[in-house]
Short mmCIF file of C-alpha atoms in Angstrom, two decimals:
data_model
loop_
_atom_site.label_atom_id
_atom_site.label_comp_id
_atom_site.label_asym_id
_atom_site.label_seq_id
_atom_site.Cartn_x
_atom_site.Cartn_y
_atom_site.Cartn_z
CA UNK A 11 -5.60 42.21 41.64
CA UNK A 12 -4.70 40.95 38.20
CA UNK A 13 -7.41 39.08 36.36
CA UNK A 14 -7.37 37.23 33.09
CA UNK A 15 -9.64 38.46 30.28
CA UNK A 16 -12.32 35.80 29.85
CA UNK A 17 -15.06 35.94 27.22
CA UNK A 18 -17.90 35.81 26.78
CA UNK A 19 -19.22 36.84 30.20
CA UNK A 20 -22.39 34.83 29.64
CA UNK A 21 -23.97 32.57 27.05
CA UNK A 22 -27.53 31.36 26.61
CA UNK A 23 -27.64 28.46 24.19
CA UNK A 24 -29.94 25.70 23.00
CA UNK A 25 -29.34 22.16 24.19
CA UNK A 26 -27.21 20.29 21.68
CA UNK A 27 -25.25 23.34 20.53
CA UNK A 28 -21.49 23.62 20.82
CA UNK A 29 -19.94 26.23 23.13
CA UNK A 30 -16.63 28.04 22.99
CA UNK A 31 -15.05 30.37 25.54
CA UNK A 32 -11.55 31.77 25.85
CA UNK A 33 -9.09 33.53 28.10
CA UNK A 34 -6.22 35.87 27.34
CA UNK A 35 -3.46 37.26 29.51
CA UNK A 36 -0.74 39.88 29.21
CA UNK A 37 1.54 37.53 31.16
CA UNK A 38 2.89 34.08 30.34
CA UNK A 39 1.66 31.13 32.36
CA UNK A 40 3.22 27.67 32.36
CA UNK A 41 -0.04 26.01 33.37
CA UNK A 42 -3.63 26.84 32.42
CA UNK A 43 -6.60 25.41 34.28
CA UNK A 44 -10.32 25.31 33.54
CA UNK A 45 -12.80 25.00 36.42
CA UNK A 46 -16.59 24.69 36.53
CA UNK A 47 -18.63 25.95 39.45
CA UNK A 48 -22.23 24.92 40.09
CA UNK A 49 -24.45 27.11 42.30
CA UNK A 50 -23.63 26.62 45.98
CA UNK A 51 -20.62 24.44 45.23
CA UNK A 52 -16.88 24.95 44.95
CA UNK A 53 -14.99 25.09 41.64
CA UNK A 54 -14.28 21.68 40.16
CA UNK A 55 -11.20 21.14 38.00
CA UNK A 56 -12.16 20.17 34.44
CA UNK A 57 -8.91 20.27 32.50
CA UNK A 58 -5.27 21.15 33.25
CA UNK A 59 -2.91 22.20 30.44
CA UNK A 60 0.85 22.03 30.94
CA UNK A 61 2.48 22.54 27.54
CA UNK A 62 2.19 25.35 25.02
CA UNK A 63 0.14 24.16 22.05
CA UNK A 64 -1.30 21.25 24.05
CA UNK A 65 -4.81 20.13 23.11
CA UNK A 66 -6.56 18.07 25.79
CA UNK A 67 -9.98 16.45 25.89
CA UNK A 68 -12.17 15.31 28.76
CA UNK A 69 -15.34 13.76 27.37
CA UNK A 70 -17.25 16.48 25.51
CA UNK A 71 -14.77 19.11 26.70
CA UNK A 72 -11.70 20.15 24.72
CA UNK A 73 -9.20 22.77 25.83
CA UNK A 74 -6.07 24.17 24.22
CA UNK A 75 -3.06 25.96 25.67
CA UNK A 76 -2.07 28.75 23.31
CA UNK A 77 1.32 28.58 21.63
CA UNK A 78 2.30 31.96 23.10
CA UNK A 79 1.35 30.71 26.60
CA UNK A 80 -0.84 33.80 26.97
CA UNK A 81 -4.20 32.31 26.06
CA UNK A 82 -6.44 29.26 26.23
CA UNK A 83 -9.85 28.19 24.98
CA UNK A 84 -12.44 25.68 26.16
CA UNK A 85 -14.96 24.04 23.87
CA UNK A 86 -18.01 22.04 24.95
CA UNK A 87 -19.65 19.93 22.29
CA UNK A 88 -23.32 18.94 22.18
CA UNK A 89 -24.29 20.85 25.34
CA UNK A 90 -26.71 19.31 27.83
CA UNK A 91 -28.66 20.93 30.69
CA UNK A 92 -26.13 19.82 33.34
CA UNK A 93 -23.47 21.93 31.61
CA UNK A 94 -25.13 24.95 33.22
CA UNK A 95 -22.78 26.78 35.58
CA UNK A 96 -19.91 29.24 35.69
CA UNK A 97 -16.68 28.32 33.95
CA UNK A 98 -13.43 29.91 35.15
CA UNK A 99 -10.06 29.85 33.48
CA UNK A 100 -7.00 30.24 35.69
CA UNK A 101 -3.30 30.68 35.13
CA UNK A 102 -1.12 28.88 37.66
CA UNK A 103 2.22 30.13 38.97
CA UNK A 104 4.07 27.57 41.14
CA UNK A 105 5.78 28.98 44.18
CA UNK A 106 7.34 27.62 47.35
CA UNK A 107 4.86 29.77 49.28
CA UNK A 108 1.93 28.12 47.50
CA UNK A 109 0.69 27.74 43.95
CA UNK A 110 -0.89 31.00 42.90
CA UNK A 111 -3.96 31.18 40.67
CA UNK A 112 -4.94 34.14 38.53
CA UNK A 113 -8.59 33.74 37.60
CA UNK A 114 -10.60 34.95 34.64
CA UNK A 115 -13.86 36.75 35.34
CA UNK A 116 -15.92 33.66 34.50
CA UNK A 117 -18.35 32.64 31.76
CA UNK A 118 -21.91 31.94 32.90
CA UNK A 119 -23.45 29.25 30.72
CA UNK A 120 -27.19 28.75 30.49
CA UNK A 121 -28.66 25.89 28.44
CA UNK A 122 -32.23 25.89 27.16
CA UNK A 123 -33.69 22.38 26.93
CA UNK B 7 -17.46 14.11 45.68
CA UNK B 8 -14.80 16.64 46.58
CA UNK B 9 -11.63 15.46 48.33
CA UNK B 10 -11.47 18.69 50.31
CA UNK B 11 -14.15 18.71 53.02
CA UNK B 12 -15.46 21.92 54.53
CA UNK B 13 -17.76 22.38 57.51
CA UNK B 14 -20.23 23.80 58.13
CA UNK B 15 -21.93 24.15 54.75
CA UNK B 16 -23.93 27.15 55.94
CA UNK B 17 -23.30 29.56 58.81
CA UNK B 18 -25.29 32.54 60.05
CA UNK B 19 -23.63 34.67 62.70
CA UNK B 20 -24.13 38.00 64.40
CA UNK B 21 -21.50 40.71 64.38
CA UNK B 22 -20.51 39.95 67.98
CA UNK B 23 -20.21 36.18 67.56
CA UNK B 24 -17.09 34.06 67.35
CA UNK B 25 -17.21 31.10 64.99
CA UNK B 26 -14.80 28.87 63.08
CA UNK B 27 -14.75 27.36 59.62
CA UNK B 28 -13.03 24.01 59.18
CA UNK B 29 -11.33 22.33 56.23
CA UNK B 30 -9.77 18.89 55.87
CA UNK B 31 -7.89 17.11 53.09
CA UNK B 32 -6.18 13.72 52.95
CA UNK B 33 -4.43 13.99 49.59
CA UNK B 34 -1.02 14.62 51.16
CA UNK B 35 -0.99 18.18 49.88
CA UNK B 36 1.35 20.52 51.74
CA UNK B 37 -0.27 23.82 50.70
CA UNK B 38 -3.71 24.88 51.88
CA UNK B 39 -5.62 28.02 50.97
CA UNK B 40 -8.54 30.17 52.06
CA UNK B 41 -10.45 32.04 49.37
CA UNK B 42 -13.43 34.39 49.63
CA UNK B 43 -15.97 34.49 46.81
CA UNK B 44 -18.71 37.03 46.24
CA UNK B 45 -21.65 36.29 43.95
CA UNK B 46 -20.81 36.19 40.23
CA UNK B 47 -17.12 36.90 40.91
CA UNK B 48 -14.04 34.67 40.83
CA UNK B 49 -12.54 33.52 44.14
CA UNK B 50 -10.19 35.97 45.87
CA UNK B 51 -7.16 34.66 47.78
CA UNK B 52 -7.05 35.38 51.51
CA UNK B 53 -4.37 33.14 53.06
CA UNK B 54 -1.91 30.42 52.08
CA UNK B 55 -0.26 27.88 54.35
CA UNK B 56 2.77 26.04 53.04
CA UNK B 57 4.10 23.17 55.16
CA UNK B 58 1.83 24.29 58.02
CA UNK B 59 3.31 27.78 58.09
CA UNK B 60 1.46 30.92 57.03
CA UNK B 61 3.20 31.97 53.82
CA UNK B 62 0.80 34.51 52.33
CA UNK B 63 -1.69 36.92 53.92
CA UNK B 64 -3.38 39.05 51.27
CA UNK B 65 -3.87 42.01 53.64
CA UNK B 66 -6.88 40.35 55.24
CA UNK B 67 -8.46 42.17 58.23
CA UNK B 68 -7.53 40.74 61.62
CA UNK B 69 -11.14 39.73 62.30
CA UNK B 70 -10.20 36.72 60.14
CA UNK B 71 -7.63 34.49 61.85
CA UNK B 72 -6.33 31.37 60.09
CA UNK B 73 -4.85 28.33 61.79
CA UNK B 74 -3.22 25.18 60.46
CA UNK B 75 -3.06 22.58 63.28
CA UNK B 76 -1.47 19.94 61.03
CA UNK B 77 -0.89 19.14 57.37
CA UNK B 78 -4.46 17.91 56.86
CA UNK B 79 -6.45 20.57 58.68
CA UNK B 80 -7.08 24.26 58.14
CA UNK B 81 -9.30 26.50 60.23
CA UNK B 82 -10.53 30.05 59.80
CA UNK B 83 -11.56 31.77 63.03
CA UNK B 84 -14.08 34.57 62.70
CA UNK B 85 -14.72 37.36 65.19
CA UNK B 86 -16.55 40.68 65.01
CA UNK B 87 -17.41 40.32 61.35
CA UNK B 88 -19.29 42.87 59.28
CA UNK B 89 -22.30 42.26 57.01
CA UNK B 90 -20.07 42.87 53.98
CA UNK B 91 -18.06 39.78 55.00
CA UNK B 92 -21.01 37.63 53.94
CA UNK B 93 -19.73 35.42 51.12
CA UNK B 94 -18.82 31.87 50.12
CA UNK B 95 -15.56 30.87 51.84
CA UNK B 96 -13.61 28.26 49.93
CA UNK B 97 -10.77 26.07 51.12
CA UNK B 98 -8.34 24.53 48.63
CA UNK B 99 -5.21 22.40 48.68
CA UNK B 100 -2.36 21.54 46.35
CA UNK B 101 1.19 20.33 46.21
CA UNK B 102 3.56 23.25 46.41
CA UNK B 103 7.02 24.22 45.28
CA UNK B 104 8.51 25.62 42.12
CA UNK B 105 8.64 22.15 40.55
CA UNK B 106 5.02 21.34 41.27
CA UNK B 107 2.58 22.62 38.66
CA UNK B 108 -0.14 21.19 40.85
CA UNK B 109 -3.71 22.46 40.36
CA UNK B 110 -5.68 23.58 43.38
CA UNK B 111 -8.51 21.32 44.51
CA UNK B 112 -11.39 23.19 46.12
CA UNK B 113 -13.91 22.21 48.76
CA UNK B 114 -17.60 23.02 48.40
CA UNK B 115 -17.32 26.05 50.62
CA UNK B 116 -19.09 27.53 53.62
CA UNK B 117 -21.87 30.00 52.82
CA UNK B 118 -21.47 32.66 55.51
CA UNK B 119 -24.14 35.23 56.35
CA UNK B 120 -23.33 37.96 58.85
CA UNK B 121 -26.39 39.65 60.37
#
C-alpha cells in the first residue's frame, strides 16, 4: 500500500546532539502524527499536528506541519539514551469507517552515550 | 502506561492450534483496529471495526477472524496459521467519523510465534 517517504532510515548520533527527521507525501493530509516505538512495545503518540504551518513542541521534541500539507518534520534536541527507538510519521485520513493511517517507513535512532 | 490493553503479551502456537488475541480500551472510542507488524517495518492494517461493526477488511486470510463483542473489546481468533504469520499484532482505538481527526492509540501488542 501507499507509504510516506520518511528519511533518514537510520541515525547513529552522540548523546547531546540534536536530531532531525522528515516525511513527505504526494497526497495532502489534514492531520500529521509522529509516533515512537520502543522494542517490544506498541507505537506511542508523540505529537499530533492539525493545521498547515503549525509548529508544536512536546518537551525536547518539536514538529511542524508543512504549509503545503504534504510534509512534516520532527526535531529532537539534546538527545539522551532513552530517545533510542523507531520514529514513525503518519498521515491521518478521517473516515466514518475508521480513521486511516498512512505510515512512513520509520527512522531508527541510535544514541551513543 | 498504554490505555489500550492487549493480552497475552507473548504467544507461541502450532499450525494446528486455535488461539485468540484480546484487546480492551475504556476511552469511549468507537473505532478499533487490528494491525500486523513485521520487524523493522511500519504497522499494516488488517481490520477496522466502527461502532462494533466490521467496516474494513484489508483482504486478510480467513485464518484470522476478528470479533467485537462490545464497544470496549476486540478479539482476533487465530486458526491454522502459517510460520510467516509470526509478527507483532497491534490493537488500536480512536474516535471515528469525518469530523474526528482523532489519532489512533496503540496497545503494546502480542508477539506471536507460529511453529
